[in-house]
Amino acid sequence: MSNEKEPSSRRAARAAKRAARSGGEAEPRTGGRRSLLAARATAVVVAVAVVAAGLLIADRSGRTVAPVLPDEAAARAMDAAEAGTSASLSDLAALVRDREARVRDHPDDSAAWAVLGSARTEQGVRGADPAHFPRAQSALRRSLALAPRGNVDALTGLAVLAAARRDFHAARTWARRARSEAPGRWAAYPPLVTAYEGLGDTKEAERALKTLTRLRPGGTVLGMTSGVSLPARTSVTPAALTKAAANAGAPAQEAALRREAAGLAWERGKPKQALRGYEAALRAEPGNHAALAGRGRALAALGRTSRAISAYKEATARQPAPEYALELGELYESLRRRDKARAQYDVARGRIAEEDGLGVNNELVLGRLDAEHGDPEVAVNRLGEEWKRHPNPATADALGWALHKVGDDEAALDHARESLAGGGRDARALFHLGEIEYALGINDSARGHLSEALRLHPHFSPLFAPQARELLATLGGEDSSSGETGQESDDTSTESAPTSQPAPEDEATEESGAETSEQPRDAGAEQGVTAAPEEAGEAGEAAGVAEAPQEEAPVEAQAPAPEARTAPEEQAPQREQEISGAAGP
């Protein structure tokens, strides 16, 4: 081994030794930061924590033998695990190759199989590509078969994988088993929190989150609470996440934290601040599909629709997640470009069908698509079944809206109220509740909820925010929203990531479909990229950064009439299944 590779390998070995002393967890030396963006992103929090433990190899007598050291790129992924941060995708791929080689030579190495499965899960989560999940499951089950007792790493990996697939019952089962094997390890708790929340068990989710905070204070919980809807989340601010991003040790981790800060700013009705955050994330990790989609979301709220469409197109070209296609379709529909909207809804349906075959539960997304842009009766049946499996606020909101669409407003009201019963405040859910109340003649309450929705986020949807504003005016309510408005010149494009050249605000240019041909670049090659200045506070001000120019007024007058619908083919309900890949690496 060369001297150039030796430091990383030695650090990885030390991580493994510490993991053995602490029951398999490699604790960071410098308080590294972690993040959880959504249910799937649970894997980003814990998957590589399994990796650090897996460097120690036990023989059949149970004795720990010398660690098998990975190559330099794989060792960097191990260093990221040791510090509790995100590895670059290229280093993660190197780790997968390294562990594949290991299990080919040593097929009875349960620890290597656990590392391989967890790393593959993280690849699927980070790339929003569930094609990695079947092989991840196969590797993790192989590990568990080889070492059925005390195999916390495989149990945790299976919990993370189930959470990423939105199979919250399975995630809870695996996470509980991992916790019972090693109650003092933090890694089982993020998927457990996600599982409890997905099952609508807020009390247990809060309890698990408190335990996680005790076992792993600092950056892990900071990122965790920004990705869930529990009341504890209100204590997390974009400024705190941005500060953590400024101290991140790797571009991938900086990008993840900046994305989270931007997402939190977006949810709090601050599209300018969100746009700056997403562009900062793209500087740290050019081509990141989630940041591109977030950029499109913020640009649409600021009325810069051609640039928003370009950002969404690039995001879907890099990774055609169903959510991105649905959002782009609704943006097109708000502009009365219904053919393009229908095309995006078809893209979303196609992607959902693909992911269904990979064991991913997309019933909530598909139900929303059916309710608003398809057959509401199908949506009611689909979401009714999903509610039985996963009675959480998001499902309650979607089911309530579907029931409203078929005219069952009494039942719709119960579910709409249930979606907000836990104290969460989502602008779209508030709009849904307000419209349902209006349909039932509960006008005072409807006026209050519509006003609250627009105050919380004046531009929560390019399609539905204008409808909320129009209904509020019908009720004689006052739109007292205080969100970011105004006009922003094209000069802000100089702050955007170098991954795409924004299209001019010209429909003909956008129609041509011209967009960047640049291939996705990995954050591992961006070590020299200067980090974006740190945004400060809720107002989104940044130290040393000039105030952003004013935005153009959002396009609202073109929102289509609510009765405009498309009628897609009915999709069969998703199978509850477990997809297993080949047993080999």
Coordinates of C-alpha atoms in Angstrom, one line a residue:
M1 CA 0.0 0.0 0.0
S2 CA 1.4 3.4 -1.0
N3 CA 2.0 6.2 1.5
E4 CA -0.6 8.2 -0.3
K5 CA -3.3 5.7 0.6
E6 CA -2.1 4.8 4.0
P7 CA -3.6 7.7 6.0
S8 CA -7.1 7.1 4.9
S9 CA -6.8 3.4 5.4
R10 CA -5.4 3.9 8.9
R11 CA -8.2 6.3 9.7
A12 CA -10.7 3.7 8.5
A13 CA -9.1 1.0 10.6
R14 CA -9.3 3.3 13.7
A15 CA -13.0 3.9 12.9
A16 CA -13.5 0.1 12.9
K17 CA -11.7 -0.4 16.2
R18 CA -13.8 2.3 17.8
A19 CA -16.9 0.7 16.3
A20 CA -16.0 -2.6 17.9
R21 CA -15.6 -1.0 21.3
S22 CA -18.9 0.8 21.1
G23 CA -21.0 -2.1 19.9
G24 CA -20.5 -1.5 16.2
E25 CA -21.0 2.3 15.9
A26 CA -18.2 4.5 14.7
E27 CA -18.5 7.7 16.7
P28 CA -17.3 10.9 15.0
R29 CA -14.4 12.7 16.5
T30 CA -15.4 16.2 15.4
G31 CA -19.2 16.2 15.6
G32 CA -19.9 15.7 11.9
R33 CA -23.4 16.6 10.5
R34 CA -26.0 14.3 9.0
S35 CA -29.3 14.9 7.3
L36 CA -32.7 13.3 6.6
L37 CA -34.6 14.8 3.7
A38 CA -37.5 12.4 3.6
A39 CA -38.4 8.8 4.3
R40 CA -36.0 7.5 1.7
A41 CA -33.2 9.7 3.0
T42 CA -33.1 7.8 6.3
A43 CA -30.5 5.8 4.6
V44 CA -28.2 8.8 4.3
V45 CA -28.3 9.2 8.0
V46 CA -27.4 5.6 9.0
A47 CA -26.4 3.4 6.0
V48 CA -22.7 4.2 6.1
A49 CA -22.7 4.0 9.9
V50 CA -23.1 0.3 9.2
V51 CA -20.2 0.5 6.9
A52 CA -17.7 1.6 9.6
A53 CA -18.6 -1.3 11.8
G54 CA -18.2 -3.7 8.9
L55 CA -14.5 -3.2 8.5
L56 CA -13.8 -5.6 11.4
I57 CA -14.0 -9.2 10.2
A58 CA -14.8 -12.0 12.6
D59 CA -13.8 -15.6 12.0
R60 CA -16.1 -18.6 12.7
S61 CA -15.0 -18.7 16.3
G62 CA -16.2 -15.2 16.8
R63 CA -12.7 -13.7 17.2
T64 CA -12.1 -10.3 15.6
V65 CA -9.3 -10.4 13.1
A66 CA -7.4 -7.7 11.3
P67 CA -9.6 -5.3 9.3
V68 CA -9.6 -5.6 5.5
L69 CA -8.6 -2.1 4.3
P70 CA -10.4 -0.6 1.3
D71 CA -8.7 1.4 -1.5
E72 CA -8.3 5.1 -1.2
A73 CA -11.8 6.1 -2.6
A74 CA -13.5 3.5 -0.5
A75 CA -11.5 4.6 2.5
R76 CA -12.8 8.2 2.0
A77 CA -16.3 6.8 2.2
M78 CA -15.3 5.1 5.4
D79 CA -13.8 8.4 6.7
A80 CA -17.2 10.1 5.9
A81 CA -18.9 7.3 7.9
E82 CA -16.5 7.9 10.8
A83 CA -17.3 11.6 10.8
G84 CA -21.0 11.1 10.4
T85 CA -21.1 12.9 7.0
S86 CA -22.2 12.1 3.4
A87 CA -19.7 10.4 1.1
S88 CA -19.4 11.5 -2.5
L89 CA -21.2 9.3 -4.9
S90 CA -18.0 8.3 -6.6
D91 CA -16.5 7.2 -3.3
L92 CA -19.7 5.4 -2.4
A93 CA -19.5 3.5 -5.7
A94 CA -15.9 2.6 -4.9
L95 CA -17.0 1.2 -1.6
V96 CA -19.6 -0.9 -3.3
R97 CA -17.0 -2.3 -5.7
D98 CA -14.6 -2.9 -2.8
R99 CA -17.2 -4.9 -0.8
E100 CA -18.4 -6.8 -3.9
A101 CA -14.8 -8.0 -4.4
R102 CA -14.6 -8.9 -0.8
V103 CA -17.8 -11.1 -0.8
R104 CA -16.7 -12.8 -4.0
D105 CA -13.5 -13.9 -2.3
H106 CA -15.1 -14.5 1.1
P107 CA -18.8 -15.3 0.6
D108 CA -19.3 -16.1 4.3
D109 CA -18.3 -12.7 5.5
S110 CA -21.6 -11.4 7.0
A111 CA -20.1 -8.0 7.9
A112 CA -19.1 -7.3 4.3
W113 CA -22.5 -8.3 3.1
A114 CA -24.1 -5.9 5.5
V115 CA -21.8 -3.1 4.4
L116 CA -22.6 -3.8 0.7
G117 CA -26.3 -3.8 1.3
S118 CA -26.3 -0.6 3.2
A119 CA -24.1 1.1 0.7
R120 CA -26.4 0.0 -2.1
T121 CA -29.3 1.4 -0.2
E122 CA -27.6 4.7 0.1
Q123 CA -26.9 4.8 -3.6
G124 CA -30.6 4.3 -4.3
V125 CA -31.6 7.0 -1.8
R126 CA -29.0 9.6 -2.9
G127 CA -29.7 9.1 -6.6
A128 CA -33.5 8.6 -6.1
D129 CA -33.0 5.4 -8.0
P130 CA -34.7 2.4 -6.4
A131 CA -33.1 0.0 -8.9
H132 CA -30.4 -0.4 -6.3
F133 CA -32.9 -1.6 -3.7
P134 CA -33.4 -5.3 -4.7
R135 CA -29.7 -6.0 -4.6
A136 CA -29.4 -4.1 -1.4
Q137 CA -32.1 -6.3 0.1
S138 CA -30.4 -9.5 -1.2
A139 CA -27.1 -8.5 0.4
L140 CA -28.6 -7.6 3.7
R141 CA -30.6 -10.8 3.9
R142 CA -27.5 -12.8 3.0
S143 CA -25.7 -11.1 5.9
L144 CA -28.6 -12.0 8.3
A145 CA -28.7 -15.6 7.1
L146 CA -25.0 -15.9 7.7
A147 CA -25.2 -14.3 11.2
P148 CA -28.8 -14.5 12.4
R149 CA -27.9 -13.5 16.0
G150 CA -26.5 -10.2 17.1
N151 CA -26.3 -8.9 13.5
V152 CA -27.3 -5.3 14.3
D153 CA -25.9 -4.0 11.1
A154 CA -28.0 -6.1 8.8
L155 CA -31.1 -5.4 10.9
T156 CA -30.5 -1.7 10.8
G157 CA -29.8 -1.8 7.1
L158 CA -33.1 -3.7 6.5
A159 CA -34.9 -1.0 8.5
V160 CA -33.4 1.8 6.5
L161 CA -34.3 0.0 3.2
A162 CA -37.9 -0.5 4.3
A163 CA -38.2 3.1 5.3
A164 CA -36.8 4.1 1.9
R165 CA -39.4 2.0 0.2
R166 CA -42.1 3.6 2.5
D167 CA -43.0 0.2 3.9
F168 CA -43.3 1.6 7.4
H169 CA -44.6 -1.6 9.1
A170 CA -41.5 -3.5 8.0
A171 CA -39.3 -0.5 8.9
R172 CA -40.7 -0.5 12.4
T173 CA -40.2 -4.3 12.8
W174 CA -36.6 -4.3 11.7
A175 CA -35.7 -1.2 13.6
R176 CA -37.2 -2.6 16.8
R177 CA -35.2 -5.8 16.4
A178 CA -32.0 -3.7 15.9
R179 CA -32.8 -1.7 19.0
S180 CA -33.4 -4.8 21.1
E181 CA -30.0 -6.2 20.1
A182 CA -28.2 -2.9 20.9
P183 CA -30.3 -0.4 22.8
G184 CA -27.4 2.0 23.1
R185 CA -26.7 2.4 19.3
W186 CA -28.2 5.5 17.7
A187 CA -28.4 4.1 14.2
A188 CA -31.6 2.2 14.7
Y189 CA -33.5 5.3 15.8
P190 CA -33.8 7.4 12.5
P191 CA -35.7 4.7 10.6
L192 CA -37.7 4.0 13.8
V193 CA -38.8 7.7 13.9
T194 CA -39.6 7.6 10.2
A195 CA -41.6 4.4 10.6
Y196 CA -43.6 5.7 13.6
E197 CA -44.4 8.9 11.8
G198 CA -45.4 7.0 8.6
L199 CA -47.7 4.9 10.8
G200 CA -49.2 8.0 12.4
D201 CA -47.9 7.2 15.8
T202 CA -46.7 10.6 16.8
K203 CA -46.3 9.8 20.5
E204 CA -43.8 7.0 19.8
A205 CA -42.1 9.0 17.1
E206 CA -41.4 11.8 19.6
R207 CA -40.2 9.3 22.2
A208 CA -37.8 7.7 19.7
L209 CA -36.6 11.2 18.6
K210 CA -35.8 12.1 22.2
T211 CA -33.8 8.9 22.6
L212 CA -31.9 9.7 19.4
T213 CA -31.2 13.2 20.7
R214 CA -29.8 11.7 23.9
L215 CA -27.7 9.1 22.1
R216 CA -26.5 11.3 19.3
P217 CA -26.7 15.0 20.1
G218 CA -25.8 17.6 17.5
G219 CA -25.8 17.5 13.7
T220 CA -27.6 14.2 13.3
V221 CA -30.7 15.3 15.1
L222 CA -30.5 18.8 13.6
G223 CA -30.8 17.2 10.1
M224 CA -33.3 14.6 11.3
T225 CA -35.8 17.1 12.8
S226 CA -35.8 19.2 9.6
G227 CA -36.9 16.1 7.6
V228 CA -39.9 15.1 9.7
S229 CA -43.2 16.8 10.6
L230 CA -43.1 16.3 14.3
P231 CA -43.5 19.3 16.6
A232 CA -39.8 19.1 17.5
R233 CA -39.1 20.3 14.0
T234 CA -40.2 23.8 14.8
S235 CA -37.0 24.4 16.7
V236 CA -34.9 23.9 13.6
T237 CA -34.3 27.0 11.5
P238 CA -32.8 27.5 8.0
A239 CA -30.0 29.6 9.7
A240 CA -29.0 26.7 12.0
L241 CA -28.9 24.3 9.0
T242 CA -26.9 26.8 6.9
K243 CA -24.4 27.2 9.7
A244 CA -24.0 23.5 9.9
A245 CA -23.5 23.4 6.1
A246 CA -20.7 26.0 6.4
N247 CA -18.9 23.7 8.8
A248 CA -19.5 20.5 6.7
G249 CA -16.3 18.6 5.8
A250 CA -17.3 17.4 2.4
P251 CA -19.2 18.9 -0.6
A252 CA -21.9 16.2 -0.5
Q253 CA -22.7 16.9 3.1
E254 CA -22.7 20.6 2.6
A255 CA -25.1 20.2 -0.3
A256 CA -27.4 18.0 1.7
L257 CA -27.6 20.5 4.6
R258 CA -28.0 23.5 2.2
R259 CA -30.9 21.6 0.5
E260 CA -32.5 21.0 3.8
A261 CA -32.2 24.7 4.8
A262 CA -33.7 25.7 1.5
G263 CA -36.5 23.2 1.9
L264 CA -37.3 24.6 5.3
A265 CA -37.3 28.2 4.0
W266 CA -39.6 27.1 1.2
E267 CA -42.1 25.5 3.6
R268 CA -42.1 28.7 5.6
G269 CA -43.1 30.7 2.6
K270 CA -39.7 32.2 1.7
P271 CA -39.0 31.4 -2.0
K272 CA -36.1 33.9 -2.4
Q273 CA -34.3 32.4 0.6
A274 CA -35.1 28.9 -0.7
L275 CA -33.8 29.8 -4.2
R276 CA -30.5 31.0 -2.7
G277 CA -30.2 27.9 -0.7
Y278 CA -30.8 25.5 -3.6
E279 CA -28.3 27.4 -5.7
A280 CA -25.8 27.1 -3.0
A281 CA -26.4 23.4 -2.8
L282 CA -25.9 23.1 -6.5
R283 CA -22.5 24.9 -6.2
A284 CA -21.5 22.4 -3.6
E285 CA -22.8 19.4 -5.6
P286 CA -23.5 20.4 -9.3
G287 CA -26.3 18.4 -10.9
N288 CA -28.0 17.3 -7.8
H289 CA -31.6 16.4 -8.9
A290 CA -33.3 17.3 -5.6
A291 CA -31.7 20.8 -5.6
L292 CA -32.6 21.3 -9.2
A293 CA -36.3 20.4 -8.5
G294 CA -36.2 22.7 -5.5
R295 CA -34.8 25.5 -7.6
G296 CA -37.6 25.0 -10.1
R297 CA -40.2 25.1 -7.3
A298 CA -38.8 28.4 -6.0
L299 CA -38.5 30.0 -9.4
A300 CA -42.1 29.1 -10.2
A301 CA -43.2 30.8 -7.0
L302 CA -41.3 33.9 -8.0
G303 CA -43.0 34.0 -11.4
R304 CA -39.9 33.0 -13.4
T305 CA -41.7 30.2 -15.1
S306 CA -39.5 29.5 -18.1
R307 CA -36.5 29.1 -15.8
A308 CA -38.5 27.0 -13.5
I309 CA -39.5 24.7 -16.3
S310 CA -35.9 24.4 -17.4
A311 CA -34.8 23.5 -13.8
Y312 CA -37.6 20.9 -13.6
K313 CA -36.6 19.4 -17.0
E314 CA -33.0 19.0 -15.9
A315 CA -34.0 17.4 -12.6
T316 CA -36.3 14.9 -14.4
A317 CA -33.6 14.2 -17.0
R318 CA -31.2 13.3 -14.3
Q319 CA -33.7 11.4 -12.2
P320 CA -37.4 11.1 -13.3
A321 CA -38.8 11.0 -9.8
P322 CA -42.7 10.9 -9.9
E323 CA -42.9 13.9 -7.6
Y324 CA -40.9 16.0 -10.0
A325 CA -43.0 15.1 -13.0
L326 CA -46.2 15.8 -11.0
E327 CA -44.9 19.2 -9.9
L328 CA -43.9 20.1 -13.5
G329 CA -47.2 19.0 -14.8
E330 CA -49.1 21.2 -12.4
L331 CA -46.8 24.1 -13.4
Y332 CA -47.7 23.5 -17.0
E333 CA -51.4 23.2 -16.1
S334 CA -51.3 26.6 -14.2
L335 CA -50.1 28.1 -17.5
R336 CA -53.0 26.4 -19.4
R337 CA -50.5 24.2 -21.3
R338 CA -52.6 21.1 -20.7
D339 CA -51.0 18.8 -23.4
K340 CA -47.6 19.3 -21.7
A341 CA -49.2 18.8 -18.3
R342 CA -50.8 15.5 -19.4
A343 CA -47.4 14.3 -20.7
Q344 CA -45.8 14.9 -17.3
Y345 CA -48.6 13.1 -15.5
D346 CA -48.0 10.2 -17.9
V347 CA -44.3 10.3 -17.0
A348 CA -45.2 10.2 -13.3
R349 CA -47.4 7.2 -13.8
G350 CA -44.8 5.4 -15.8
R351 CA -42.1 6.0 -13.1
I352 CA -44.5 4.9 -10.4
A353 CA -45.1 1.6 -12.3
E354 CA -41.4 1.0 -12.5
E355 CA -40.8 1.7 -8.8
D356 CA -43.7 -0.5 -7.9
G357 CA -41.8 -3.4 -9.4
L358 CA -38.9 -2.5 -7.2
G359 CA -41.0 -2.7 -4.0
V360 CA -41.5 1.1 -3.5
N361 CA -44.8 2.3 -2.1
N362 CA -46.0 5.3 -4.2
E363 CA -49.7 4.9 -3.4
L364 CA -49.8 8.4 -1.8
V365 CA -48.3 10.1 -4.9
L366 CA -50.5 8.1 -7.2
G367 CA -53.6 8.8 -5.2
R368 CA -52.9 12.5 -5.3
L369 CA -52.4 12.3 -9.1
D370 CA -55.7 10.4 -9.5
A371 CA -57.6 12.8 -7.3
E372 CA -56.7 16.0 -9.0
H373 CA -55.7 14.9 -12.5
G374 CA -57.4 11.6 -13.1
D375 CA -60.3 9.6 -11.6
P376 CA -61.2 10.7 -8.1
E377 CA -63.2 7.5 -7.5
V378 CA -60.0 5.5 -8.1
A379 CA -58.2 7.9 -5.8
V380 CA -60.7 7.3 -3.0
N381 CA -60.3 3.5 -3.2
R382 CA -56.5 3.7 -3.4
L383 CA -56.0 6.2 -0.6
G384 CA -58.6 4.4 1.5
E385 CA -56.4 1.3 1.4
E386 CA -53.3 3.4 2.0
W387 CA -55.0 5.0 5.1
K388 CA -55.6 1.6 6.6
R389 CA -51.9 0.8 6.2
H390 CA -50.3 4.1 7.0
P391 CA -52.8 6.4 8.9
N392 CA -50.5 9.5 8.9
P393 CA -51.4 13.2 8.3
A394 CA -50.3 13.2 4.6
T395 CA -52.5 10.3 3.8
A396 CA -55.4 11.9 5.7
D397 CA -55.1 15.1 3.7
A398 CA -54.9 13.3 0.4
L399 CA -57.9 11.0 1.2
G400 CA -59.9 14.0 2.4
W401 CA -59.3 15.8 -0.8
A402 CA -60.2 12.8 -2.9
L403 CA -63.5 12.4 -1.0
H404 CA -64.2 16.1 -1.6
K405 CA -63.6 15.5 -5.3
V406 CA -66.3 12.8 -5.4
G407 CA -68.7 15.0 -3.4
D408 CA -68.5 13.2 0.0
D409 CA -67.7 16.4 1.9
E410 CA -68.8 15.1 5.3
A411 CA -66.3 12.3 5.2
A412 CA -63.8 14.6 3.6
L413 CA -64.0 17.0 6.5
D414 CA -63.2 14.4 9.1
H415 CA -60.0 13.4 7.2
A416 CA -59.0 17.0 6.4
R417 CA -59.3 17.9 10.1
E418 CA -57.4 14.7 11.1
S419 CA -54.5 15.8 8.8
L420 CA -53.9 18.9 10.9
A421 CA -54.9 17.4 14.3
G422 CA -51.3 16.8 15.4
G423 CA -50.4 20.5 15.2
G424 CA -48.7 20.5 11.8
R425 CA -49.3 23.4 9.5
D426 CA -49.1 22.6 5.8
A427 CA -50.4 25.3 3.4
R428 CA -51.9 22.8 0.9
A429 CA -53.7 20.9 3.7
L430 CA -55.1 24.1 5.1
F431 CA -56.3 25.1 1.6
H432 CA -57.9 21.6 1.2
L433 CA -59.7 22.0 4.6
G434 CA -60.8 25.5 3.7
E435 CA -62.4 24.5 0.4
I436 CA -64.1 21.5 2.0
E437 CA -65.5 23.7 4.7
Y438 CA -66.7 26.2 2.1
A439 CA -68.5 23.3 0.3
L440 CA -70.3 22.5 3.5
G441 CA -71.2 26.1 4.2
I442 CA -68.8 26.5 7.2
N443 CA -67.7 29.8 5.9
D444 CA -66.1 31.5 8.9
S445 CA -63.8 28.5 9.5
A446 CA -63.1 28.2 5.7
R447 CA -62.1 31.9 5.6
G448 CA -59.8 31.4 8.5
H449 CA -58.1 28.3 7.1
L450 CA -57.7 29.8 3.6
S451 CA -56.2 33.0 5.1
E452 CA -53.8 30.9 7.2
A453 CA -52.7 28.9 4.2
L454 CA -51.8 32.0 2.2
R455 CA -50.2 33.7 5.2
L456 CA -48.1 30.6 5.8
H457 CA -47.1 30.2 2.1
P458 CA -48.6 32.6 -0.4
H459 CA -47.3 30.6 -3.4
F460 CA -47.5 27.0 -2.1
S461 CA -48.5 25.8 -5.5
P462 CA -48.7 27.5 -8.9
L463 CA -51.9 25.7 -9.6
F464 CA -53.7 25.8 -6.2
A465 CA -52.5 29.0 -4.5
P466 CA -54.4 31.2 -7.0
Q467 CA -57.5 29.1 -6.4
A468 CA -57.1 29.6 -2.6
R469 CA -56.8 33.3 -3.2
E470 CA -59.9 33.4 -5.4
L471 CA -62.0 31.5 -2.9
L472 CA -60.8 33.7 -0.1
A473 CA -61.9 36.7 -2.0
T474 CA -65.3 35.1 -2.7
L475 CA -65.7 34.6 1.1
G476 CA -64.9 38.3 1.7
G477 CA -61.6 37.4 3.4
E478 CA -58.5 39.5 3.2
D479 CA -55.3 38.1 1.8
S480 CA -52.9 39.2 4.5
S481 CA -50.0 37.0 3.3
S482 CA -46.6 38.5 4.1
G483 CA -44.5 36.1 2.0
E484 CA -41.7 37.2 -0.3
T485 CA -43.0 39.0 -3.3
G486 CA -41.6 41.5 -5.8
Q487 CA -39.6 41.3 -9.0
E488 CA -36.1 39.8 -9.4
S489 CA -34.0 40.6 -12.4
D490 CA -32.2 38.1 -14.4
D491 CA -28.9 39.1 -12.7
T492 CA -29.6 36.5 -10.1
S493 CA -28.8 33.8 -12.6
T494 CA -25.1 34.6 -11.9
E495 CA -25.7 33.0 -8.5
S496 CA -27.1 29.8 -9.8
A497 CA -25.2 26.6 -10.1
P498 CA -23.0 26.0 -13.1
T499 CA -25.0 23.0 -14.2
S500 CA -27.4 24.7 -16.5
Q501 CA -27.9 27.9 -18.4
P502 CA -31.3 29.3 -17.6
A503 CA -33.6 29.8 -20.6
P504 CA -34.8 33.4 -21.2
E505 CA -38.3 34.3 -20.1
D506 CA -39.5 33.6 -23.6
E507 CA -42.1 30.8 -24.3
A508 CA -40.6 30.1 -27.7
T509 CA -37.2 29.4 -26.2
E510 CA -38.7 27.1 -23.6
E511 CA -40.8 25.3 -26.2
S512 CA -37.7 24.4 -28.1
G513 CA -36.7 22.2 -25.1
A514 CA -33.1 23.5 -25.2
E515 CA -31.4 22.6 -22.0
T516 CA -27.9 21.7 -20.9
S517 CA -26.3 18.6 -22.2
E518 CA -23.8 18.5 -19.4
Q519 CA -23.6 15.1 -17.7
P520 CA -24.1 14.9 -13.9
R521 CA -20.8 15.5 -12.1
D522 CA -20.0 14.0 -8.8
A523 CA -19.5 16.1 -5.7
G524 CA -16.2 14.3 -5.0
A525 CA -14.6 16.2 -7.9
E526 CA -15.7 19.6 -6.5
Q527 CA -13.4 20.0 -3.6
G528 CA -12.2 23.3 -4.9
V529 CA -15.6 24.9 -5.3
T530 CA -16.0 27.8 -3.0
A531 CA -18.9 27.4 -0.7
A532 CA -21.8 29.9 -0.9
P533 CA -21.8 32.6 1.7
E534 CA -23.8 31.7 4.7
E535 CA -27.4 32.8 4.8
A536 CA -28.3 34.5 8.0
G537 CA -31.6 34.1 9.9
E538 CA -35.2 33.8 8.9
A539 CA -35.0 36.9 6.7
G540 CA -32.5 35.1 4.5
E541 CA -29.9 37.8 4.7
A542 CA -26.3 36.7 4.2
A543 CA -23.2 38.2 5.7
G544 CA -21.4 39.9 2.9
V545 CA -24.0 39.1 0.3
A546 CA -25.9 41.8 -1.5
E547 CA -29.7 41.7 -1.2
A548 CA -31.2 39.8 -4.1
P549 CA -32.9 41.9 -6.8
Q550 CA -36.7 41.9 -6.8
E551 CA -38.6 39.1 -8.4
E552 CA -41.2 39.3 -11.2
A553 CA -44.8 39.0 -9.9
P554 CA -45.9 35.4 -9.9
V555 CA -48.1 34.2 -12.7
E556 CA -51.5 33.6 -11.1
A557 CA -54.2 34.9 -13.4
Q558 CA -53.7 32.0 -15.8
A559 CA -54.7 29.3 -13.4
P560 CA -57.3 27.0 -15.1
A561 CA -60.8 26.5 -13.9
P562 CA -61.0 23.7 -11.3
E563 CA -63.2 21.5 -13.5
A564 CA -60.4 21.1 -16.0
R565 CA -59.3 17.5 -15.7
T566 CA -57.6 14.7 -17.6
A567 CA -58.7 11.1 -17.5
P568 CA -55.6 8.8 -17.3
E569 CA -55.9 5.0 -17.4
E570 CA -56.7 3.4 -14.1
Q571 CA -53.6 2.0 -12.4
A572 CA -53.9 -1.2 -10.4
P573 CA -53.3 -0.8 -6.6
Q574 CA -49.7 -1.4 -5.7
R575 CA -48.9 -4.9 -4.5
E576 CA -47.5 -5.3 -1.0
Q577 CA -44.5 -7.3 -1.9
E578 CA -40.9 -8.0 -1.0
I579 CA -38.6 -7.8 -3.9
S580 CA -35.5 -9.8 -3.7
G581 CA -32.5 -9.7 -6.1
A582 CA -29.9 -12.2 -7.0
A583 CA -27.9 -13.7 -4.2
G584 CA -24.6 -12.7 -5.7
P585 CA -23.0 -9.3 -5.3

